[in-house]
Coordinates of C-alpha atoms and ligand atoms in Angstrom, one line a residue:
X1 CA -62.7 1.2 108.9
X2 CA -63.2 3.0 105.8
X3 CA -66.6 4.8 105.7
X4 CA -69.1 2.8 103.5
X5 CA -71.3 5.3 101.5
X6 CA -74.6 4.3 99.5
X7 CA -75.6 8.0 98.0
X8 CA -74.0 10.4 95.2
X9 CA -74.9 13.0 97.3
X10 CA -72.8 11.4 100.6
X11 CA -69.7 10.1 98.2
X12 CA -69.2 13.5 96.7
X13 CA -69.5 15.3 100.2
X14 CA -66.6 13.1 101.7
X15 CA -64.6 13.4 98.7
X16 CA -65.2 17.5 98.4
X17 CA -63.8 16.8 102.0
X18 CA -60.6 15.1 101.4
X19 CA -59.8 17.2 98.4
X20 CA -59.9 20.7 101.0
X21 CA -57.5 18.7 103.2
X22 CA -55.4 19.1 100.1
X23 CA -56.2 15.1 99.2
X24 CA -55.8 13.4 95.5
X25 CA -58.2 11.2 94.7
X26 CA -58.1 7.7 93.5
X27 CA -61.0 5.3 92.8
X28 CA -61.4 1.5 91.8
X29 CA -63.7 0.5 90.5
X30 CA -65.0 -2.5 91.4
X31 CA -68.9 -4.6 91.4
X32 CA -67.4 -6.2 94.9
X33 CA -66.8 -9.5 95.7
X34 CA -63.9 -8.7 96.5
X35 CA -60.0 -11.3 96.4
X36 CA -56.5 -10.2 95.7
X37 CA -57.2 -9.1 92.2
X38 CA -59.6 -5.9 93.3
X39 CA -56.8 -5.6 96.6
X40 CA -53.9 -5.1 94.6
X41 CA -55.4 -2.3 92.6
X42 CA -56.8 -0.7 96.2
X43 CA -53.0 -0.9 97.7
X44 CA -51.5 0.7 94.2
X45 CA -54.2 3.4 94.6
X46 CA -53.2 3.9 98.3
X47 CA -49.3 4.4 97.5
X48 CA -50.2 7.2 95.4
X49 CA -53.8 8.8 96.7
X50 CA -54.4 10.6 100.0
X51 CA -58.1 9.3 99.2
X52 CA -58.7 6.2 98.1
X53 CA -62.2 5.4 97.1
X54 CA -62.8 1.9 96.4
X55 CA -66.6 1.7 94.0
X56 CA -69.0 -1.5 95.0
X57 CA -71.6 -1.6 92.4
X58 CA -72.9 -4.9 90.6
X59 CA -73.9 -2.9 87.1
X60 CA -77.3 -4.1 86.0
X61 CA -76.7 -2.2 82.5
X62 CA -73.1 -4.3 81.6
X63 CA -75.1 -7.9 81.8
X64 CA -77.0 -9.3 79.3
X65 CA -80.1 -11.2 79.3
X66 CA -79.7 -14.4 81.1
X67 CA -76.2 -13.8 82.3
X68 CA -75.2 -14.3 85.7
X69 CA -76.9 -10.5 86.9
X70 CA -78.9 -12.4 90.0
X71 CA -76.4 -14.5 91.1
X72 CA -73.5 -12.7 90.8
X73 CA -72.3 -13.0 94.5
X74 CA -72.7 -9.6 96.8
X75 CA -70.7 -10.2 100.4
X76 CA -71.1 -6.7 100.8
X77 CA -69.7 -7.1 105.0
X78 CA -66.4 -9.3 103.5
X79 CA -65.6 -6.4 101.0
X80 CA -65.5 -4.0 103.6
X81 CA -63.5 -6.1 106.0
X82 CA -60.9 -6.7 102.7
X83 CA -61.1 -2.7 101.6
X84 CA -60.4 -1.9 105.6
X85 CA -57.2 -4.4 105.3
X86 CA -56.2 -2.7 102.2
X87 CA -56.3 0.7 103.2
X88 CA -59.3 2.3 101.5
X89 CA -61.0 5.3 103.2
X90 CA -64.4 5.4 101.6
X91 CA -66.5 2.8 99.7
X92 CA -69.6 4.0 97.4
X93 CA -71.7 0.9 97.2
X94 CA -74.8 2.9 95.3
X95 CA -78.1 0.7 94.7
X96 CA -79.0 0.5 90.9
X97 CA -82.1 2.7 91.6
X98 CA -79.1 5.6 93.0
X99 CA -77.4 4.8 89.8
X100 CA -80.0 4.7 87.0
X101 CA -83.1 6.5 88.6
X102 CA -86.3 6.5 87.0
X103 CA -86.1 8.0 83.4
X104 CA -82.5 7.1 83.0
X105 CA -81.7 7.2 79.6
X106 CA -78.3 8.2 78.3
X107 CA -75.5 5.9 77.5
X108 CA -72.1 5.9 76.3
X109 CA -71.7 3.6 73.4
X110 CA -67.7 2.6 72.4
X111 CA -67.3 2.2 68.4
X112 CA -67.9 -1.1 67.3
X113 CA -64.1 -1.6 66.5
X114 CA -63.1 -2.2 70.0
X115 CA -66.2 -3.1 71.8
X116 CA -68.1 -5.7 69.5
X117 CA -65.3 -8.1 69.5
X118 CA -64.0 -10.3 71.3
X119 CA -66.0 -10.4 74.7
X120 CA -67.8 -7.8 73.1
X121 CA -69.5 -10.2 70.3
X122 CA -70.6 -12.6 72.7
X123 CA -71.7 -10.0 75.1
X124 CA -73.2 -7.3 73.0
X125 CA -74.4 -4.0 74.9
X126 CA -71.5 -5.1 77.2
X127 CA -68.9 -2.3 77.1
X128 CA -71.9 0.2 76.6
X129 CA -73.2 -0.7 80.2
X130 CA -69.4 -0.5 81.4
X131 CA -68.2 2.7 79.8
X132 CA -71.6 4.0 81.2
X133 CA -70.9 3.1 84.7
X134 CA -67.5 4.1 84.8
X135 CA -68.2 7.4 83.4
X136 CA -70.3 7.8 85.7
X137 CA -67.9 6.9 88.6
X138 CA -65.8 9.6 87.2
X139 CA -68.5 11.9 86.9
X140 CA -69.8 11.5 90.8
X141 CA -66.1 10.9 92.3
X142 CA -64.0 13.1 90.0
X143 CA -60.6 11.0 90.6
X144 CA -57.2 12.1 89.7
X145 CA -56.6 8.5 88.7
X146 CA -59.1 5.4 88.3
X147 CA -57.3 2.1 88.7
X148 CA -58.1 -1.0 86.4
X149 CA -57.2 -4.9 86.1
X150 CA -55.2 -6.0 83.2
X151 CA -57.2 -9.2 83.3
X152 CA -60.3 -7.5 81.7
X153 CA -57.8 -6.5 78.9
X154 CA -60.6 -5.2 76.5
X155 CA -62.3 -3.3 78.9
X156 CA -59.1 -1.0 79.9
X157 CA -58.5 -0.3 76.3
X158 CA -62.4 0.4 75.9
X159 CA -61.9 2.9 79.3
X160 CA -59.1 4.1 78.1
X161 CA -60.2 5.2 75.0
X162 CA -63.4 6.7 76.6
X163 CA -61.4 8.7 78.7
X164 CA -59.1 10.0 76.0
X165 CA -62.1 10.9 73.8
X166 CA -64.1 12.5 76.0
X167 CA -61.4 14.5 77.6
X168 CA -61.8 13.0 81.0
X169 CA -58.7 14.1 82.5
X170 CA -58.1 11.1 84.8
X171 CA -55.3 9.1 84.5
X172 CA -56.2 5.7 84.0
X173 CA -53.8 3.2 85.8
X174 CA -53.9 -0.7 84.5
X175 CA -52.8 -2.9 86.8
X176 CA -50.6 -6.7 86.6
X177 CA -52.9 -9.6 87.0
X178 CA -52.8 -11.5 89.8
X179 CA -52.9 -14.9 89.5
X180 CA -53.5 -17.7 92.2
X181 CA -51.0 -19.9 93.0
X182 CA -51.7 -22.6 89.8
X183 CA -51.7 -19.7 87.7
X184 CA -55.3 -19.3 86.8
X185 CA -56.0 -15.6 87.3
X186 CA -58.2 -14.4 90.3
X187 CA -62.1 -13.6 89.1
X188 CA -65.2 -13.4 91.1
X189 CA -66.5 -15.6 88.8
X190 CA -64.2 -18.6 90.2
X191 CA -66.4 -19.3 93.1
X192 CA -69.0 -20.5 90.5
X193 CA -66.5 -23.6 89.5
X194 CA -66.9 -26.8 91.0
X195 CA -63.3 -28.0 92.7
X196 CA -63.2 -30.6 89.4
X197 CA -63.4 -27.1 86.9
X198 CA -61.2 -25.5 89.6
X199 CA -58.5 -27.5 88.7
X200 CA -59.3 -27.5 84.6
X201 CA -59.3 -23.9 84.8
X202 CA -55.8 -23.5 84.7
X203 CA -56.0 -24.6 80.8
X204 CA -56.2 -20.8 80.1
X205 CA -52.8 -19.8 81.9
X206 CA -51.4 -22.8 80.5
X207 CA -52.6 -21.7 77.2
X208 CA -51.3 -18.4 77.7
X209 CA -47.7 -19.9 78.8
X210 CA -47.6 -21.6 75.9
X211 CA -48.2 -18.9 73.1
X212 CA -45.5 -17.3 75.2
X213 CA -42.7 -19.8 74.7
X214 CA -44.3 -20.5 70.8
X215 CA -44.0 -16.5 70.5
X216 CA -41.0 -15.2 72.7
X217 CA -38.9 -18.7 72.5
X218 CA -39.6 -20.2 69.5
X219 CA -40.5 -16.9 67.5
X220 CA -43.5 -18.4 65.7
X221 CA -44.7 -15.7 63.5
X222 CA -48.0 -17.3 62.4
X223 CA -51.0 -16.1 64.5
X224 CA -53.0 -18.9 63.0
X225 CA -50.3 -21.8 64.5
X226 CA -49.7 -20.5 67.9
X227 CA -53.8 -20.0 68.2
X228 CA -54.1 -23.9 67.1
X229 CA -52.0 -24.5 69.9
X230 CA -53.7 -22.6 72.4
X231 CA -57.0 -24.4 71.1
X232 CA -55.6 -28.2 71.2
X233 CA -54.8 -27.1 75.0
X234 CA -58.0 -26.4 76.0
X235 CA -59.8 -29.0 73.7
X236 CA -57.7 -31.4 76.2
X237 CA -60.4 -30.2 79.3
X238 CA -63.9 -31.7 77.5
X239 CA -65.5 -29.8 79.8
X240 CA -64.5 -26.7 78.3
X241 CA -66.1 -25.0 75.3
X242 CA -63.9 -21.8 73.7
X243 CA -65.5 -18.8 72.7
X244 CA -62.6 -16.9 71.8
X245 CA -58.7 -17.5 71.3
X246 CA -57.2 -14.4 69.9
X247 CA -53.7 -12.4 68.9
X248 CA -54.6 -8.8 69.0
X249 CA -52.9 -5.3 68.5
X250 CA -52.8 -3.9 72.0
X251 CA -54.5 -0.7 71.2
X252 CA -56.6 -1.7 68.4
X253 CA -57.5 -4.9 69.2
X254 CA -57.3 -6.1 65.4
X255 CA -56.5 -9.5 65.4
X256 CA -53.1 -10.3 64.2
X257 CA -52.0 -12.7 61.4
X258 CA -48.4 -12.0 61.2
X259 CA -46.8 -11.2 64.5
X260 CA -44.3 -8.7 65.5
X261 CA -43.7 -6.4 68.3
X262 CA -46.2 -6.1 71.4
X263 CA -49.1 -8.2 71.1
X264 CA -51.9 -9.4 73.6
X265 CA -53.0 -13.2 73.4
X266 CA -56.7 -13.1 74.9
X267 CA -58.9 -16.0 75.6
X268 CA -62.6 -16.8 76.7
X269 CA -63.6 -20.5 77.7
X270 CA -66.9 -21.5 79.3
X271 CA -66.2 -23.9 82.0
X272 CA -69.2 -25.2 83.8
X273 CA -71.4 -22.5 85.3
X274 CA -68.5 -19.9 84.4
X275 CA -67.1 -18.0 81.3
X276 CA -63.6 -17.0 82.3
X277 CA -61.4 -14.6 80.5
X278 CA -57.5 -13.9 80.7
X279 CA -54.4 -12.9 78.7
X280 CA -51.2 -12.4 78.3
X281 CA -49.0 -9.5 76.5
X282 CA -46.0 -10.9 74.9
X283 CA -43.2 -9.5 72.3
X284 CA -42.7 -11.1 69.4
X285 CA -39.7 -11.1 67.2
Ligands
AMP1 P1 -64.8 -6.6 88.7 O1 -65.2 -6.5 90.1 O2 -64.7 -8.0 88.1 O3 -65.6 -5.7 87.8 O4 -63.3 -6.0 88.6 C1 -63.0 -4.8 89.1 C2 -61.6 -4.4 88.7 O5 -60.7 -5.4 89.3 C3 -61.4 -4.4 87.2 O6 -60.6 -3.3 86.8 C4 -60.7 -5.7 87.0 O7 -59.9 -5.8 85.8 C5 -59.8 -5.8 88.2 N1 -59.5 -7.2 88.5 C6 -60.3 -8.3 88.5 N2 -59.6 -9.4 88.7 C7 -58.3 -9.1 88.7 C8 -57.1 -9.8 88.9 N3 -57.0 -11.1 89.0 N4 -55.9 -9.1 88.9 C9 -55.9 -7.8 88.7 N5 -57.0 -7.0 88.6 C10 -58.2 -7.7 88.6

């Protein structure tokens, strides 16, 4: 059983204690809830860390007001159970008072560029509360590497960029997404979807499949048309509202008009209680 660990103070002790048995450190970052998504990044971290620390912590500063902070599920016994499976040795599940005692009052704040789109426009203040958390994370487990999700696409270009800026020194590892079996990409959030949304969901993925043949097959060039598309796919699920459908530069984020080269379709839909996200890199001609 990995050793679950609620205080700075404790984490930092255990790892100081792996790293004198001659130990590198990974971490992932997670706020817990935990499915196949969170374990994939836990069993990459394991094939390359002696110590694998795998972070629990429901971040009150990346939610906004009347976002889903309170209900955001917290099987805290589960997680463990699914970090023991995966191999993790120590989990740091802090409480928000550990995190942001009294008198907190430093953040990191990511240019507007990358953070105010996108998820970023609909959730402002967002990517402040997650660069904040996850430089902390850094900060309190000093990892050799730090192991993200390429389904929050945005957020590991914001991280990444953080850690390049401010000379962080870890190496910041983005993982495949995993999907489940219909194709609609695994998310804590899913459990809020009724089994009638459940099945709709899959309109992103098949959104996403289709900019990839309209891209990579039929080498559409025109952002504009292969974005109509992915629209008219989702406008087909009236329960689904879009807040976003995007072609972006992968670093930049800019969205694209003319496509060529690397490029990262990105989507947000509000389906019933949820807001899901997802993407998809492609190459165009
Ligand atoms: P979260 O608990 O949602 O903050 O996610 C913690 C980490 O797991 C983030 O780096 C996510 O990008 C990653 N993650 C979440 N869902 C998936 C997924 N379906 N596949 C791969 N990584 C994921």
């Amino acid at each position: 059983m990995p050793q679950l660990v609620t205080t700075i103070a404790g984490i930092r002790e255990k790892i100081a204690a792996a790293r004198a048995a001659g130990k590198n450190v990974g971490l992932v970052p997670t706020m817990g809830a935990l499915h196949e998504g969170h374990i994939s990044l836990v069993r990459e971290a394991r094939k390359e860390c002696g110590c694998v620390v795998v972070s629990i912590f429901v971040n009150p500063a990346q939610f906004g007001a009347g976002e889903d902070f309170d209900k955001y599920p917290r099987p805290l016994e589960k997680d463990v159970q699914l970090c023991d499976e995966a191999g993790a040795d120590l989990i740091f599940a802090p409480s928000a008072g550990e995190m942001y005692p009294e008198g907190f009052a430093t953040f990191v704040e990511p240019d507007k560029p990358l953070a105010a789109k996108l998820c970023g426009a609909g959730r402002p203040g967002h990517f402040r509360g997650v660069d904040t958390v996850v430089l902390k994370l850094l900060n309190i487990c000093t990892p050799d590497a730090a192991y993200f999700g390429q389904k929050d696409y945005q957020q590991s270009v914001v991280i990444r960029r953080m850690v390049a800026d401010l000379n962080l020194g870890t190496q910041v590892v983005v993982c495949a997404t995993v999907r489940e079996k219909d194709g609609l990409a695994m998310s804590s959030r899913n459990a809020y979807l009724n089994p009638q949304e459940r099945t709709q969901a899959v309109c992103l993925y098949e959104a996403l499949l289709d900019a990839k043949t309209a891209i990579e097959t039929e080498k559409i060039t025109d952002a504009a048309l292969v974005k109509k598309r992915m629209a008219d796919i989702i406008d087909k699920v009236p329960a689904a509202r879009i807040d976003y459908i995007e072609i972006v530069d992968p670093e930049s984020l800019a969205p694209l008009e003319e496509l060529s080269g690397k490029v990262v379709a990105v989507l947000a839909v509000f389906l019933g209680p949820a807001r899901l996200i997802d993407n998809m890199i492609l190459n165009a001609p």
